[in-house]
Each structure stands twice: as C-alpha cells, then as structure tokens.
Amino acid sequence: MFEIITAGGWLMVPIILCSILVIAIGGERYWTLDPKKIAPRHLLAQVWSWIKNNQLDAGKLRELKQSSPLGRILAAGLSNSRHGREVMKDSIQEAASQVIHEMERYLTILSTIANIAPLLGLLGTVIGMIKVFTAIMLQGTGNAGVLAGGISEALITTAAGLTVAIPAMILHRFFQRRVDTIVVTMEEEAVKLVDALHSDRRVDVKAN
C-alpha cells in the first residue's frame, strides 16, 4: 500500500487528507444527526401536558430548550406565544434557521471534497503524462521503466481521487436527505403547537 501511495506522487498527500476528512465528518455527522436526539417523538406531547396542567414556567422552558434542537424551537415559540400567532411563528422560524444551520455543518466540506478530489486525480494524471512525454522527448521510447512510472502515477492519482470523491458524494447526499427529513418532522411538530395555542380548531398534539 505504501508503495502505491509513493508511486502516486506528491498529489497523493492532499487526496489522503481529503479521505481523512471524509471519514471524520462522516462519523461525526452520523452521530450528531440522530433523529431521536434532534426531534424526540414524545417531546410535543410532554410540552402539551405541561401546558394543560399549568406547569409551564421559566424552569420548564429552560429544560425544554436544553433538551434537544426541537426543544429549542418549541421553547422559542412558547416564549413568545402570548404576543400572537405571527410573532410565535417568527420566533420558531428564527430558532429553526439556527438549528438547520447547525445540522448542515460540515456538509459543504463533503460536497467540496466530492468536487475537488477527482480534479486532484486529474491533475495527477496530467502531471504523470507530462513526465511520460518528457521522458520520451529526452530518452526516446526505449526506457520502459520511466514510461511505466509516469503512466502509473497518472492512473494511481486518478483512481485515488475517485475513491475519495464517490464516498464523499454519497455521504453528502445521505446526510442532506437526513437533514431534510428531520426538518420536515420539526416543522410538523411546530405547526401542531402553534395551531394548538392559536387556532379554534382542535389539534391533536400527541406523538404518533
């Protein structure tokens, strides 16, 4: 393996660094973007129970805010619920924007790696072919070892770049899809809470 990396030339260094970033970000985001941690299923039912039993005070709001990202969103809305439906919705949207921004952290890096890793491989290919043609120009086609070394460098960097880019692209789309799914869930829970507090129609806020 070390011989292959060495044969790939100096461009293997940034490609390997990109691969380490992909692994690290993938593990961190998989642990962080846990739907059960971000949007607990029974949280809204618990909040509604506090409201019905007149237990919702500053302490409960603080507990709710610290419990989960969904709790932060619901707490923001409840803190401004007395000011009317629109103010409550604006508070929820503002808190949700911050939560979504945090959930999408590092996903841009994955997307960037997915785009630049093949380019690094292509650059390695170009450099390898330049070495090949330079060797041909200086030594002719008789030195097979030099020619093989340049071609090998070109192929190794190309393969390494694609090997890093493909998982990076898969992980980016996987986590982006997970974020979108969690956002939809949080929106549904927030809408239920707003409707329950500021609507004449009956709304079921129990967990599904």
Tab-separated table of C-alpha atoms in Angstrom:
chain	number	residue	atom	x	y	z
A	1	MET	CA	0.000	0.000	0.000
A	2	PHE	CA	2.788	2.418	0.888
A	3	GLU	CA	4.479	1.671	-2.432
A	4	ILE	CA	1.275	2.542	-4.282
A	5	ILE	CA	0.921	5.810	-2.377
A	6	THR	CA	4.547	6.675	-3.076
A	7	ALA	CA	4.121	5.852	-6.751
A	8	GLY	CA	1.199	8.254	-6.949
A	9	GLY	CA	3.441	11.239	-6.287
A	10	TRP	CA	3.007	14.283	-4.066
A	11	LEU	CA	-0.653	14.774	-5.058
A	12	MET	CA	-1.493	11.698	-3.020
A	13	VAL	CA	-0.919	13.814	0.116
A	14	PRO	CA	-3.931	16.166	-0.381
A	15	ILE	CA	-6.033	13.230	-1.604
A	16	ILE	CA	-5.240	11.269	1.566
A	17	LEU	CA	-6.021	14.337	3.691
A	18	CYS	CA	-9.373	14.606	1.916
A	19	SER	CA	-10.081	10.945	2.675
A	20	ILE	CA	-9.336	11.502	6.377
A	21	LEU	CA	-11.730	14.473	6.410
A	22	VAL	CA	-14.460	12.411	4.753
A	23	ILE	CA	-14.127	9.659	7.358
A	24	ALA	CA	-14.050	12.116	10.272
A	25	ILE	CA	-17.004	14.191	9.052
A	26	GLY	CA	-18.993	11.088	8.156
A	27	GLY	CA	-18.593	9.648	11.657
A	28	GLU	CA	-19.313	12.946	13.395
A	29	ARG	CA	-22.414	13.727	11.325
A	30	TYR	CA	-23.780	10.182	11.675
A	31	TRP	CA	-23.522	10.505	15.452
A	32	THR	CA	-24.858	14.067	15.553
A	33	LEU	CA	-27.717	13.768	13.059
A	34	ASP	CA	-29.649	11.208	15.082
A	35	PRO	CA	-33.375	11.906	14.577
A	36	LYS	CA	-34.168	10.580	18.061
A	37	LYS	CA	-31.798	13.110	19.621
A	38	ILE	CA	-32.763	16.069	17.456
A	39	ALA	CA	-36.542	15.611	17.354
A	40	PRO	CA	-37.713	13.241	20.133
A	41	ARG	CA	-41.070	11.726	19.228
A	42	HIS	CA	-42.849	12.358	22.532
A	43	LEU	CA	-41.492	15.834	23.218
A	44	LEU	CA	-44.525	17.732	21.924
A	45	ALA	CA	-46.901	15.545	23.936
A	46	GLN	CA	-44.861	16.294	27.050
A	47	VAL	CA	-44.973	20.037	26.345
A	48	TRP	CA	-48.719	19.927	25.822
A	49	SER	CA	-49.085	18.071	29.113
A	50	TRP	CA	-47.193	20.873	30.871
A	51	ILE	CA	-49.458	23.456	29.268
A	52	LYS	CA	-52.687	21.694	30.217
A	53	ASN	CA	-51.512	21.178	33.791
A	54	ASN	CA	-50.279	24.787	34.142
A	55	GLN	CA	-46.738	23.524	34.761
A	56	LEU	CA	-45.061	25.529	32.026
A	57	ASP	CA	-42.806	28.059	33.746
A	58	ALA	CA	-39.345	29.515	33.204
A	59	GLY	CA	-37.722	26.378	34.578
A	60	LYS	CA	-39.645	24.108	32.221
A	61	LEU	CA	-38.831	26.376	29.273
A	62	ARG	CA	-35.143	26.235	30.155
A	63	GLU	CA	-35.329	22.455	30.464
A	64	LEU	CA	-37.130	22.251	27.121
A	65	LYS	CA	-34.572	24.492	25.404
A	66	GLN	CA	-31.669	22.391	26.636
A	67	SER	CA	-33.275	19.032	25.890
A	68	SER	CA	-32.859	18.938	22.095
A	69	PRO	CA	-32.823	21.080	18.934
A	70	LEU	CA	-36.592	20.578	18.582
A	71	GLY	CA	-36.921	21.667	22.203
A	72	ARG	CA	-35.072	24.882	21.357
A	73	ILE	CA	-37.540	25.598	18.567
A	74	LEU	CA	-40.614	24.873	20.676
A	75	ALA	CA	-39.219	26.886	23.599
A	76	ALA	CA	-38.640	29.868	21.305
A	77	GLY	CA	-42.249	29.718	20.174
A	78	LEU	CA	-43.674	29.270	23.657
A	79	SER	CA	-41.626	32.195	24.972
A	80	ASN	CA	-43.443	34.473	22.533
A	81	SER	CA	-46.811	32.734	22.364
A	82	ARG	CA	-48.571	35.486	24.305
A	83	HIS	CA	-47.726	38.003	21.559
A	84	GLY	CA	-49.885	36.291	18.962
A	85	ARG	CA	-49.671	33.668	16.261
A	86	GLU	CA	-47.434	35.574	13.816
A	87	VAL	CA	-44.877	36.558	16.441
A	88	MET	CA	-44.793	32.975	17.678
A	89	LYS	CA	-44.255	31.685	14.137
A	90	ASP	CA	-41.470	34.206	13.512
A	91	SER	CA	-39.718	33.125	16.713
A	92	ILE	CA	-39.997	29.482	15.696
A	93	GLN	CA	-38.623	30.207	12.218
A	94	GLU	CA	-35.677	32.121	13.617
A	95	ALA	CA	-34.795	29.317	16.035
A	96	ALA	CA	-35.322	26.730	13.291
A	97	SER	CA	-32.916	28.573	10.991
A	98	GLN	CA	-30.179	28.321	13.615
A	99	VAL	CA	-30.894	24.641	14.216
A	100	ILE	CA	-30.853	23.848	10.487
A	101	HIS	CA	-27.584	25.735	10.077
A	102	GLU	CA	-26.037	23.603	12.818
A	103	MET	CA	-27.361	20.381	11.278
A	104	GLU	CA	-25.848	21.281	7.899
A	105	ARG	CA	-22.442	21.958	9.448
A	106	TYR	CA	-19.578	20.296	7.541
A	107	LEU	CA	-21.853	19.127	4.714
A	108	THR	CA	-20.406	21.821	2.480
A	109	ILE	CA	-16.955	20.375	3.122
A	110	LEU	CA	-18.157	16.946	1.977
A	111	SER	CA	-19.586	18.490	-1.181
A	112	THR	CA	-16.350	20.384	-1.821
A	113	ILE	CA	-14.252	17.241	-1.385
A	114	ALA	CA	-16.551	15.341	-3.737
A	115	ASN	CA	-15.865	18.018	-6.349
A	116	ILE	CA	-12.136	18.602	-5.894
A	117	ALA	CA	-10.915	15.039	-5.296
A	118	PRO	CA	-11.459	13.985	-8.944
A	119	LEU	CA	-9.775	17.219	-10.041
A	120	LEU	CA	-6.758	16.383	-7.900
A	121	GLY	CA	-6.714	12.951	-9.510
A	122	LEU	CA	-6.976	14.538	-12.943
A	123	LEU	CA	-4.123	16.886	-12.102
A	124	GLY	CA	-2.056	13.871	-11.114
A	125	THR	CA	-2.948	12.283	-14.442
A	126	VAL	CA	-1.774	15.355	-16.327
A	127	ILE	CA	1.466	15.532	-14.349
A	128	GLY	CA	2.101	11.823	-14.929
A	129	MET	CA	1.535	12.153	-18.665
A	130	ILE	CA	3.804	15.213	-18.790
A	131	LYS	CA	6.544	13.062	-17.225
A	132	VAL	CA	5.904	10.365	-19.816
A	133	PHE	CA	6.192	12.725	-22.775
A	134	THR	CA	9.197	14.460	-21.241
A	135	ALA	CA	10.931	11.076	-20.884
A	136	ILE	CA	10.064	10.209	-24.483
A	137	MET	CA	11.457	13.523	-25.681
A	138	LEU	CA	14.699	13.158	-23.724
A	139	GLN	CA	15.320	9.417	-23.850
A	140	GLY	CA	13.093	8.115	-26.592
A	141	THR	CA	10.768	5.162	-26.139
A	142	GLY	CA	13.482	2.733	-25.122
A	143	ASN	CA	13.311	3.375	-21.350
A	144	ALA	CA	10.214	1.413	-20.423
A	145	GLY	CA	10.724	1.925	-16.679
A	146	VAL	CA	10.453	5.699	-16.898
A	147	LEU	CA	7.408	5.483	-19.136
A	148	ALA	CA	5.723	2.989	-16.837
A	149	GLY	CA	6.427	5.184	-13.804
A	150	GLY	CA	4.722	8.201	-15.352
A	151	ILE	CA	1.714	6.199	-16.521
A	152	SER	CA	1.464	4.507	-13.111
A	153	GLU	CA	1.457	7.883	-11.342
A	154	ALA	CA	-1.300	9.098	-13.652
A	155	LEU	CA	-3.520	6.069	-13.070
A	156	ILE	CA	-2.953	5.887	-9.295
A	157	THR	CA	-3.883	9.522	-8.635
A	158	THR	CA	-6.971	9.237	-10.827
A	159	ALA	CA	-8.132	6.112	-9.016
A	160	ALA	CA	-7.362	7.638	-5.604
A	161	GLY	CA	-9.278	10.817	-6.408
A	162	LEU	CA	-12.354	8.865	-7.486
A	163	THR	CA	-12.069	6.567	-4.476
A	164	VAL	CA	-12.344	9.598	-2.199
A	165	ALA	CA	-14.894	11.552	-4.247
A	166	ILE	CA	-17.507	8.804	-4.596
A	167	PRO	CA	-17.963	8.128	-0.840
A	168	ALA	CA	-17.897	11.877	-0.171
A	169	MET	CA	-20.729	12.439	-2.636
A	170	ILE	CA	-22.735	9.517	-1.228
A	171	LEU	CA	-22.310	10.749	2.352
A	172	HIS	CA	-23.213	14.326	1.405
A	173	ARG	CA	-26.470	13.249	-0.229
A	174	PHE	CA	-27.250	10.824	2.586
A	175	PHE	CA	-26.818	13.439	5.309
A	176	GLN	CA	-28.572	16.148	3.304
A	177	ARG	CA	-31.550	13.824	2.916
A	178	ARG	CA	-31.497	13.084	6.644
A	179	VAL	CA	-31.433	16.811	7.447
A	180	ASP	CA	-34.383	17.425	5.111
A	181	THR	CA	-36.368	14.627	6.759
A	182	ILE	CA	-35.653	15.942	10.261
A	183	VAL	CA	-36.596	19.479	9.201
A	184	VAL	CA	-39.973	18.272	7.933
A	185	THR	CA	-40.601	16.491	11.238
A	186	MET	CA	-39.702	19.586	13.257
A	187	GLU	CA	-41.929	21.776	11.076
A	188	GLU	CA	-44.868	19.438	11.637
A	189	GLU	CA	-44.346	19.484	15.401
A	190	ALA	CA	-44.008	23.276	15.495
A	191	VAL	CA	-47.152	23.759	13.390
A	192	LYS	CA	-49.091	21.491	15.738
A	193	LEU	CA	-48.015	23.577	18.711
A	194	VAL	CA	-48.899	26.881	17.030
A	195	ASP	CA	-52.291	25.580	15.939
A	196	ALA	CA	-52.999	24.176	19.383
A	197	LEU	CA	-52.360	27.540	21.029
A	198	HIS	CA	-53.733	29.903	18.363
A	199	SER	CA	-56.452	28.099	16.494
A	200	ASP	CA	-60.123	27.453	17.061
A	201	ARG	CA	-59.948	24.027	15.508
A	202	ARG	CA	-58.931	21.059	17.625
A	203	VAL	CA	-55.419	19.835	17.091
A	204	ASP	CA	-54.009	16.510	18.208
A	205	VAL	CA	-50.530	17.059	19.602
A	206	LYS	CA	-49.987	13.504	20.797
A	207	ALA	CA	-46.991	11.676	19.469
A	208	ASN	CA	-47.639	9.397	16.507
